Structures are given as C-alpha cells and as structure tokens.
Amino acid sequence: MYVCGPTVYDLPHLGHGRFTLVFDVLRRYLLFCGLDVTYVSNITDIDDNIIAKALREGRSEVEVAEEFEARWWEAMDQLGVLRPDETPHATAFVDKMVSLVAELLGRDVAYEAEDGIYLDTSRVDGYGLLAGQPLDSLRAGARVETAVTKRTPLDFALWKAAKPDEPAWDAPFGRGRPGWHTECVVMSLDLLGDGFDLHGGGLDLKFPHHENERAQSVALGRPFARHWAHNGWVMVEGEKMSKSLGNFTSLTDLLARSDPRAYRLLVLRSHYRAPIEVTAETIADAERGLARLDAFARRLSVSSLAAVVIDDEAIGVDRDAVARFRALMDDDLQTGQALALVFDLVGQANTALDEGDSESAMTLGRTVLVIAGAMGLSLGGTTDVADDTVQRLAADRDEARAAKDFARADALRDELQALGWVVEDGPEGTALHR
Ligand SMILES: [Zn+2]
C-alpha cells in the first residue's frame, strides 16, 4: 500500500487524523486476514509551504520540516496508528525524480517552460479517468491557478526552476526542485514496484494529485496502482459555532482534549468514503461508547480475557461472530456495522454475566477483544494492543511451556517484559497486559 503522507510545515489537522486512521484500519484488517502488507507513506519535506514558513521565521527548511515531522509522529503514536514499514522523505529521492523528469522529456511528453518542466497532459492516454469527470470541468477548475507558461490548464509542474532563497538541486534541465506529484510517483514505484496493489489518500487528493501521479506512470508506460481508495471529508461546523462549542483546531488539540481512542471510534462508525463530522459533541459521544467498552472490559478483567491469535486461529472465541465481522469488512470495509457487532457482543456478554454464565461471557469477551483489536481499537482504557510480534512471542512461549522447555519459556517471558508487557499464566496460556 502507498498512502500519501503529510507535508510537514504545521500541526496535523483533523483530515490527517482521519486518513491515517482509515488506512490503519485497512492495513490492520489485511494483517488480521493473514496477508503480508508493506505499508509505505511518505513525508513531503520540501514544498512551497515549508519554504514560506522557513522564510517567515528565519529558519531553515530542514528545521521546519524536522519540527513538524516530530509533531506528526507524536500524534500518530497517540492515535495508535502503526508506523509505516517505509517512510520515504522526498528530499532523499531527488536523484530518482530527476531521472524520471529526464525520461519524460526524452519521450516528448514533457516540455520546458520559463519556470520549470511541465507534463503535457494532452499526450497522456486516458487523462482524467481517475478523477471520473469530463476534461472540460477539470479544465474549468484548473484555470484559476493556471500559470502563464503552461500550454494547457491541466498541465502540471514536474520540476520547478530554482528561485533565489529557495533550496534547489542540480539537474541536466536546470537547477530546481521536484513538483509534489512527481515525488509520490517516484517513491511509490521505487519502493513497491510497478503495478503495486493499492494507492490511498483523502478524497481531496484524487484530483489533481493522484490523477497526475498516474499520468506520469502512464506516460512512462509503467503500470501504476491496481486499486485506489479515497476516504471522505471531515466536516466541521461554521467557525462561529465551532468556537462556541469549543471545537478542535488541530489533531494535536483534539488529542490533548479527548481520549485518543475516541477519534478512531468516530471514524469506525462511518463508512470510510462518507463524510464525518468531528465536533466536541461527536467526540464526546464516541467517548461515551468507549466508556461502555471499558466498563465491560473491567467487569471481565482484560488480562483474563487476552486471547492469543495465531494465524487466524483465535482460541476460545465465537467463530460465527468472527466470520460475520470478516464478511462485513470484506464488503468494502463496513466498519460501522462491524462496530455495531462489537457492541452487540458486549450486550450479550453482559447478559450472560448477569445470568451467571461466565463461560459464555468469557468467549464473547475474547471475541470482542479480537474484533476490536483487528480494527486497532483497544479496551480497558489503554491504547496498547498486542501487535503481531508480541502475539507471536506469547504463542511461542505457550509452545515452549507445552514442550516443558522452561528455559526458553522464561527467556520469552523476559523478552515480553522488556517490551513492556506484564506476563501472566492464565487458564488458556500466556495472558498479557500493559
Ligand atoms: Zn502523494
């Protein structure tokens, strides 16, 4: 998967929070299904906004980018978003971007203008297919920002000619810096290869950013992403009303003022392509949902619930419920219904407990943990979910104990403890909690 990452010049906003959560849920679900996932998400560390901020504040572009990249990862860790397998930084790939632009010039699909190199979109087969709109309407939209030097309004900059006070790199076609659309096509193809499986991002990136990434790949005769996924908008109420309701100014602000799991629960409630509203009220409502889950986890005691999942074989869970969960997620990620299933199972387990049927309650409870965990949602007031590595270590420890290899079992316990987990021997093997 390649998911367009942030341009690091400011605090992450609510839209950043949504796309990272949506694709984190998809990634975790694919892993849950037993697929190998390589997740690549870039950091754009050179761009107009970074340069403008650096100039305004008398700092270097590198300082600005490093500061806000650090803030980015802080927010991602709080959200419980898994770190990408690869995080390419645009400035580390400039050589490859230069080669790509040179090749496009060589193929005569790009041209030199006064202020840089542009792609001639009229020479790209099927330009506009991804946007799914007539070229006329795309042209009308592009006209607002049309540079005088472009041949047609839809052409876009592959390379921006060097200006005084701006960082620039050498290239055979003149010093300058890469255009944003060129960054992502180079990094995705380089790290994932031609015809990689999935390209994701927010709906706002579909056109022109993703269309233009694709256009470059098509112009080079290289197969690009085989599937695309775009998540819907984040809606906020009018400025006046948002102030009176104490709404959130950034993702960092939201995370400072709410349970970090609340945004994930809010995102899961809606289909990923639908718009969502992030306000003080919708977040408070999500927190009430979390309180129900946490109360349930406390009632059953999370540590005694911990299920060990080994290659899709969860021990002591309701297999029918897990099958229902998979059917919902396989249907274009019906997370809202999957979440409703979680709450339904919680209700059933509470009823079973009320009736003194603790065995059924434990089975349902473990099922809740497995399904919620597959969507990255943790219970019991902790944001920590045992990842694949931790679950594997626990499973290995159980195997070692079964084989009476206690030296190895102890070594694995030490390893788990070093990772911050309390290791207990439950009736069904290793039980873990933070
Ligand atoms: Zn991108």
Coordinates of C-alpha atoms and ligand atoms in Angstrom, one line a residue:
M1 CA 0.0 0.0 0.0
Y2 CA 1.1 3.5 -0.7
V3 CA -0.7 6.2 1.3
C4 CA 0.1 9.9 0.7
G5 CA 1.6 11.3 3.8
P6 CA 1.8 14.8 5.2
T7 CA 3.7 17.9 4.1
V8 CA 5.4 18.8 7.4
Y9 CA 5.0 22.6 8.0
D10 CA 2.3 22.8 10.6
L11 CA 0.5 20.7 13.2
P12 CA -1.5 17.8 11.8
H13 CA -5.2 18.6 11.2
L14 CA -8.4 16.6 11.6
G15 CA -8.3 15.4 8.0
H16 CA -4.8 13.9 8.6
G17 CA -6.2 12.1 11.6
R18 CA -9.0 10.6 9.5
F19 CA -7.0 9.3 6.6
T20 CA -4.3 7.8 8.8
L21 CA -7.0 6.0 10.9
V22 CA -8.9 4.8 7.8
F23 CA -5.8 3.3 6.2
D24 CA -4.5 2.0 9.6
V25 CA -7.8 0.1 9.9
L26 CA -7.5 -1.3 6.4
R27 CA -3.9 -2.3 7.0
R28 CA -4.6 -4.0 10.3
Y29 CA -7.6 -5.8 8.8
L30 CA -5.4 -7.1 5.9
L31 CA -2.8 -8.3 8.5
F32 CA -5.6 -9.9 10.6
C33 CA -6.6 -11.8 7.4
G34 CA -3.1 -13.2 7.2
L35 CA -1.8 -11.1 4.3
D36 CA 1.7 -9.7 4.2
V37 CA 1.3 -5.9 4.0
T38 CA 4.0 -3.5 3.0
Y39 CA 2.8 0.0 4.0
V40 CA 4.6 3.0 2.6
S41 CA 3.7 6.5 3.5
N42 CA 5.8 9.5 2.6
I43 CA 6.9 12.7 4.3
T44 CA 7.0 15.6 2.0
D45 CA 9.8 17.6 3.4
I46 CA 10.3 20.2 0.7
D47 CA 7.4 22.3 -0.7
D48 CA 6.1 25.9 -1.0
N49 CA 4.6 26.0 2.4
I50 CA 7.7 24.7 4.2
I51 CA 9.8 27.3 2.3
A52 CA 7.4 30.1 3.1
K53 CA 7.3 29.2 6.8
A54 CA 11.1 28.9 7.0
L55 CA 11.5 32.4 5.3
R56 CA 8.9 33.9 7.6
E57 CA 10.5 32.6 10.8
G58 CA 14.1 33.0 9.7
R59 CA 14.8 29.2 10.0
S60 CA 16.0 26.6 7.5
E61 CA 13.5 24.4 5.7
V62 CA 15.2 21.4 7.4
E63 CA 14.4 22.8 10.8
V64 CA 10.8 23.5 10.0
A65 CA 10.3 20.0 8.4
E66 CA 12.0 18.2 11.3
E67 CA 10.0 20.1 14.0
F68 CA 6.6 19.2 12.3
E69 CA 7.6 15.7 11.4
A70 CA 8.2 15.1 15.1
R71 CA 4.8 16.6 15.9
W72 CA 3.3 14.3 13.3
W73 CA 4.7 11.1 14.8
E74 CA 3.7 12.2 18.3
A75 CA 0.1 12.5 17.1
M76 CA 0.2 9.2 15.1
D77 CA 1.5 7.3 18.2
Q78 CA -1.2 8.8 20.3
L79 CA -3.8 7.8 17.8
G80 CA -2.4 4.2 17.8
V81 CA -1.6 4.3 14.1
L82 CA 1.0 1.7 13.3
R83 CA 4.2 3.2 11.9
P84 CA 4.7 2.7 8.1
D85 CA 7.1 0.0 7.0
E86 CA 8.8 2.6 4.9
T87 CA 8.7 6.4 5.3
P88 CA 10.4 7.9 2.3
H89 CA 11.3 11.5 2.6
A90 CA 11.0 13.5 -0.7
T91 CA 14.5 15.1 -0.4
A92 CA 16.1 11.6 -0.3
F93 CA 14.7 10.7 -3.7
V94 CA 15.5 13.8 -5.7
D95 CA 18.1 11.9 -7.9
K96 CA 15.4 9.5 -9.0
M97 CA 12.9 12.3 -9.6
V98 CA 15.5 14.0 -11.8
S99 CA 15.8 10.7 -13.8
L100 CA 12.0 10.4 -14.2
V101 CA 11.7 14.0 -15.4
A102 CA 14.5 13.4 -17.9
E103 CA 12.8 10.3 -19.2
L104 CA 9.5 12.1 -19.7
L105 CA 11.4 14.9 -21.6
G106 CA 13.1 12.2 -23.7
R107 CA 9.7 10.7 -24.5
D108 CA 8.5 14.2 -25.6
V109 CA 5.5 14.1 -23.2
A110 CA 7.1 16.9 -21.0
Y111 CA 8.2 20.3 -22.1
E112 CA 10.4 23.1 -20.7
A113 CA 8.8 26.4 -19.8
E114 CA 10.2 29.6 -18.2
D115 CA 9.6 28.4 -14.6
G116 CA 10.2 24.7 -14.9
I117 CA 9.3 21.5 -16.6
Y118 CA 5.7 20.5 -17.3
L119 CA 3.9 17.4 -18.2
D120 CA 1.8 17.8 -21.4
T121 CA -1.4 16.1 -20.2
S122 CA -2.9 16.2 -23.7
R123 CA -0.4 13.5 -24.6
V124 CA -1.4 11.1 -21.8
D125 CA -3.9 8.4 -22.7
G126 CA -7.0 8.4 -20.5
Y127 CA -6.0 11.5 -18.6
G128 CA -9.0 12.2 -16.2
L129 CA -10.1 8.6 -15.9
L130 CA -9.3 8.5 -12.1
A131 CA -11.0 11.9 -11.5
G132 CA -14.0 10.5 -13.3
Q133 CA -15.1 13.9 -14.5
P134 CA -15.2 15.4 -18.0
L135 CA -12.0 17.1 -19.0
D136 CA -13.9 20.3 -19.6
S137 CA -15.0 20.5 -15.9
L138 CA -11.4 19.6 -14.8
R139 CA -10.1 22.4 -17.0
A140 CA -12.5 24.9 -15.6
G141 CA -11.4 24.0 -12.1
A142 CA -7.7 24.3 -13.0
R143 CA -8.0 27.6 -14.8
V144 CA -7.9 29.6 -11.5
E145 CA -4.3 28.7 -10.9
T146 CA -3.1 28.5 -14.5
A147 CA 0.4 29.7 -14.9
V148 CA 1.0 31.8 -18.0
T149 CA 3.8 29.4 -19.0
K150 CA 1.7 26.3 -19.3
R151 CA 0.5 25.1 -22.7
T152 CA -2.9 23.9 -21.4
P153 CA -4.6 24.5 -18.0
L154 CA -4.3 20.8 -16.9
D155 CA -0.5 20.6 -17.5
F156 CA 1.4 20.4 -14.2
A157 CA 4.9 21.1 -12.9
L158 CA 7.3 18.1 -12.8
W159 CA 10.2 20.4 -11.8
K160 CA 10.2 23.9 -10.5
A161 CA 13.1 26.1 -11.7
A162 CA 15.3 27.4 -8.9
K163 CA 14.5 30.8 -7.3
P164 CA 16.7 32.9 -5.1
D165 CA 16.3 31.9 -1.4
E166 CA 14.9 28.5 -2.2
P167 CA 16.6 25.1 -1.9
A168 CA 17.5 23.6 -5.3
W169 CA 19.1 20.6 -6.7
D170 CA 21.2 20.2 -9.9
A171 CA 19.6 18.6 -12.9
P172 CA 20.5 18.4 -16.6
F173 CA 17.4 20.5 -17.4
G174 CA 18.4 23.2 -14.9
R175 CA 18.6 23.7 -11.1
G176 CA 15.3 23.4 -9.2
R177 CA 13.2 21.2 -7.1
P178 CA 10.6 18.5 -7.8
G179 CA 6.9 19.0 -8.0
W180 CA 4.7 17.3 -5.5
H181 CA 3.1 14.9 -7.9
T182 CA 6.5 13.7 -9.1
E183 CA 7.6 13.0 -5.5
C184 CA 4.8 10.5 -4.9
V185 CA 5.0 8.6 -8.2
V186 CA 8.8 8.1 -7.8
M187 CA 8.7 7.0 -4.2
S188 CA 5.7 4.6 -4.7
L189 CA 7.1 2.9 -7.8
D190 CA 10.6 2.8 -6.4
L191 CA 9.6 1.2 -3.1
L192 CA 6.7 -1.0 -4.1
G193 CA 7.4 -1.7 -7.8
D194 CA 5.2 -1.4 -10.9
G195 CA 1.6 -2.4 -10.6
F196 CA 1.6 -2.2 -6.8
D197 CA -1.7 -3.2 -5.1
L198 CA -3.2 -0.2 -3.5
H199 CA -2.9 3.6 -3.5
G200 CA -4.8 5.5 -0.9
G201 CA -5.3 9.0 0.4
G202 CA -8.0 11.6 1.2
L203 CA -10.7 12.4 -1.4
D204 CA -9.1 15.8 -1.8
L205 CA -6.1 14.1 -3.4
K206 CA -8.0 12.3 -6.1
F207 CA -7.7 15.2 -8.4
P208 CA -5.3 16.6 -9.3
H209 CA -2.6 14.8 -7.2
H210 CA -3.4 11.2 -7.8
E211 CA -4.5 11.8 -11.4
N212 CA -1.2 13.4 -12.0
E213 CA 0.8 10.7 -10.3
R214 CA -1.0 8.2 -12.5
A215 CA -0.4 10.4 -15.6
Q216 CA 3.3 10.2 -15.2
S217 CA 3.3 6.5 -14.8
V218 CA 1.1 6.1 -17.9
A219 CA 3.4 8.4 -19.9
L220 CA 6.3 6.2 -18.9
G221 CA 4.5 3.1 -20.0
R222 CA 4.7 1.7 -16.4
P223 CA 1.6 0.1 -14.7
F224 CA 0.7 2.1 -11.7
A225 CA -1.5 1.3 -8.7
R226 CA -4.0 -1.5 -9.4
H227 CA -6.6 -0.2 -6.9
W228 CA -7.4 3.2 -5.4
A229 CA -9.1 4.1 -2.2
H230 CA -10.1 7.6 -1.1
N231 CA -11.6 8.5 2.2
G232 CA -14.3 11.1 2.7
W233 CA -14.2 14.6 4.0
V234 CA -14.0 15.7 7.6
M235 CA -16.8 18.3 8.2
V236 CA -16.7 21.0 10.8
E237 CA -19.4 23.4 11.6
G238 CA -19.1 27.1 10.8
E239 CA -16.3 28.9 12.6
K240 CA -18.5 30.9 14.9
M241 CA -20.4 27.8 16.0
S242 CA -17.3 25.7 16.3
K243 CA -15.8 28.3 18.7
S244 CA -18.9 28.4 20.8
L245 CA -18.9 24.6 21.0
G246 CA -15.2 24.5 21.8
N247 CA -14.3 22.6 18.7
F248 CA -10.9 21.4 17.8
T249 CA -8.3 23.5 16.0
S250 CA -5.9 20.6 15.1
L251 CA -5.4 16.9 15.5
T252 CA -2.9 17.7 18.3
D253 CA -5.5 19.9 20.0
L254 CA -8.1 17.1 19.7
L255 CA -5.7 14.5 21.2
A256 CA -4.8 16.8 24.1
R257 CA -8.5 17.2 25.0
S258 CA -10.0 13.8 24.4
D259 CA -9.4 10.1 24.8
P260 CA -7.1 9.4 21.8
R261 CA -9.3 6.3 21.0
A262 CA -12.4 8.4 20.6
Y263 CA -11.4 9.6 17.1
R264 CA -10.8 6.1 16.0
L265 CA -14.2 5.0 17.2
L266 CA -15.8 8.0 15.5
V267 CA -14.0 7.1 12.2
L268 CA -15.1 3.5 12.5
R269 CA -18.7 4.5 13.0
S270 CA -19.0 5.8 9.4
H271 CA -18.1 4.2 6.1
Y272 CA -14.7 5.4 5.0
R273 CA -16.0 7.1 1.9
A274 CA -18.7 9.0 3.8
P275 CA -18.1 12.4 5.3
I276 CA -17.8 12.6 9.1
E277 CA -18.4 15.4 11.5
V278 CA -15.7 16.0 14.1
T279 CA -17.1 18.3 16.8
A280 CA -16.9 18.4 20.6
E281 CA -20.3 16.7 20.6
T282 CA -19.5 13.8 18.2
I283 CA -16.2 13.2 20.1
A284 CA -18.0 13.2 23.5
D285 CA -20.5 10.7 22.1
A286 CA -17.6 8.5 20.9
E287 CA -16.1 8.7 24.4
R288 CA -19.4 7.5 25.9
G289 CA -19.2 4.5 23.6
L290 CA -15.6 3.9 24.8
A291 CA -16.8 4.1 28.4
R292 CA -19.3 1.3 27.7
L293 CA -16.5 -0.9 26.3
D294 CA -14.1 -0.1 29.1
A295 CA -16.7 -0.8 31.8
F296 CA -17.2 -4.2 30.1
A297 CA -13.5 -4.9 29.9
R298 CA -13.2 -4.1 33.6
R299 CA -16.1 -6.3 34.5
L300 CA -14.5 -9.3 32.8
S301 CA -10.9 -8.2 33.6
V302 CA -9.0 -7.5 30.4
S303 CA -5.9 -9.6 31.5
S304 CA -8.0 -12.7 31.9
L305 CA -9.6 -12.0 28.5
A306 CA -6.4 -11.8 26.5
A307 CA -6.8 -14.1 23.5
V308 CA -3.8 -15.4 21.7
V309 CA -4.4 -15.2 17.9
I310 CA -2.2 -17.4 15.8
D311 CA -2.7 -17.3 12.0
D312 CA -6.4 -16.6 12.2
E313 CA -6.9 -19.3 14.8
A314 CA -8.3 -17.5 17.8
I315 CA -8.5 -19.6 20.9
G316 CA -11.8 -19.6 22.7
V317 CA -13.7 -17.2 20.5
D318 CA -17.2 -17.2 18.9
R319 CA -16.2 -18.2 15.4
D320 CA -19.6 -17.3 13.9
A321 CA -19.2 -13.7 15.1
V322 CA -15.7 -13.5 13.7
A323 CA -17.0 -14.8 10.4
R324 CA -19.7 -12.1 10.4
F325 CA -17.0 -9.5 11.1
R326 CA -15.0 -10.7 8.2
A327 CA -18.0 -10.7 5.9
L328 CA -18.7 -7.1 6.8
M329 CA -15.1 -5.9 6.4
D330 CA -14.7 -7.8 3.1
D331 CA -17.7 -5.8 1.8
D332 CA -15.7 -2.6 1.2
L333 CA -15.0 -2.2 5.0
Q334 CA -18.4 -1.8 6.6
T335 CA -16.8 -0.7 9.8
G336 CA -20.0 0.9 11.2
Q337 CA -21.7 -2.4 11.2
A338 CA -18.6 -4.2 12.5
L339 CA -18.6 -1.7 15.4
A340 CA -22.3 -2.4 16.0
L341 CA -21.4 -6.1 16.1
V342 CA -18.8 -5.4 18.8
F343 CA -21.4 -3.5 20.9
D344 CA -23.9 -6.3 20.3
L345 CA -21.5 -8.9 21.6
V346 CA -20.8 -6.7 24.7
G347 CA -24.5 -6.6 25.3
Q348 CA -24.8 -10.4 25.0
A349 CA -21.8 -11.0 27.3
N350 CA -23.2 -8.6 29.9
T351 CA -26.5 -10.6 29.8
A352 CA -24.6 -13.8 30.1
L353 CA -22.7 -12.5 33.2
D354 CA -26.0 -11.3 34.7
E355 CA -27.3 -14.9 34.3
G356 CA -24.2 -16.4 35.9
D357 CA -22.9 -17.9 32.6
S358 CA -19.3 -16.8 32.9
E359 CA -18.1 -19.3 30.3
S360 CA -20.2 -17.8 27.5
A361 CA -19.3 -14.3 28.8
M362 CA -15.6 -15.1 28.5
T363 CA -16.0 -16.5 25.0
L364 CA -17.9 -13.4 23.9
G365 CA -15.5 -11.1 25.7
R366 CA -12.5 -12.7 23.9
T367 CA -14.4 -12.3 20.6
V368 CA -14.9 -8.6 21.4
L369 CA -11.1 -8.2 22.0
V370 CA -10.2 -10.0 18.8
I371 CA -12.6 -8.0 16.6
A372 CA -12.0 -4.6 18.2
G373 CA -8.2 -5.3 18.1
A374 CA -8.4 -6.1 14.4
M375 CA -9.6 -2.6 13.9
G376 CA -7.0 -1.2 16.2
L377 CA -9.4 -0.4 19.0
S378 CA -8.3 -1.3 22.5
L379 CA -10.4 -1.8 25.5
G380 CA -9.9 -1.0 29.2
G381 CA -8.6 2.5 29.0
T382 CA -5.3 1.6 27.4
T383 CA -4.2 2.4 23.9
D384 CA -1.9 -0.6 23.7
V385 CA -2.9 -3.6 21.6
A386 CA -0.5 -6.5 21.4
D387 CA 0.9 -6.4 17.9
D388 CA 1.8 -9.4 15.7
T389 CA 5.3 -9.6 17.2
V390 CA 4.0 -9.7 20.7
Q391 CA 1.3 -12.2 19.9
R392 CA 3.9 -14.4 18.3
L393 CA 6.2 -14.3 21.3
A394 CA 3.3 -15.2 23.5
A395 CA 2.4 -18.1 21.3
D396 CA 6.0 -19.3 21.2
R397 CA 6.1 -19.1 25.0
D398 CA 3.0 -21.3 25.2
E399 CA 4.6 -23.8 22.8
A400 CA 7.8 -23.9 24.9
R401 CA 5.8 -24.5 28.1
A402 CA 3.8 -27.2 26.5
A403 CA 7.1 -28.8 25.5
K404 CA 8.4 -28.3 29.0
D405 CA 11.2 -26.2 27.7
F406 CA 11.1 -23.8 30.7
A407 CA 14.4 -22.1 30.0
R408 CA 13.0 -21.0 26.6
A409 CA 9.7 -20.1 28.1
D410 CA 11.4 -17.9 30.7
A411 CA 13.5 -16.2 28.0
L412 CA 10.4 -15.4 26.0
R413 CA 8.7 -14.1 29.2
D414 CA 11.7 -11.8 29.8
E415 CA 11.5 -10.6 26.2
L416 CA 7.8 -9.7 26.6
Q417 CA 8.5 -8.0 29.8
A418 CA 11.3 -6.0 28.2
L419 CA 8.7 -4.8 25.6
G420 CA 6.5 -3.5 28.5
W421 CA 4.0 -6.4 29.0
V422 CA 3.0 -8.0 32.2
V423 CA 3.0 -11.7 31.6
E424 CA 0.6 -14.0 33.5
D425 CA -0.2 -17.6 33.2
G426 CA -3.9 -17.8 32.5
P427 CA -6.0 -21.0 32.2
E428 CA -5.5 -20.7 28.4
G429 CA -1.8 -19.9 28.4
T430 CA 0.0 -16.6 28.3
A431 CA -2.1 -13.7 29.3
L432 CA -0.7 -10.2 28.7
H433 CA -1.5 -6.7 29.8
R434 CA 0.4 -3.4 30.0
Ligands
ZN1 ZN 1.1 11.8 -2.7

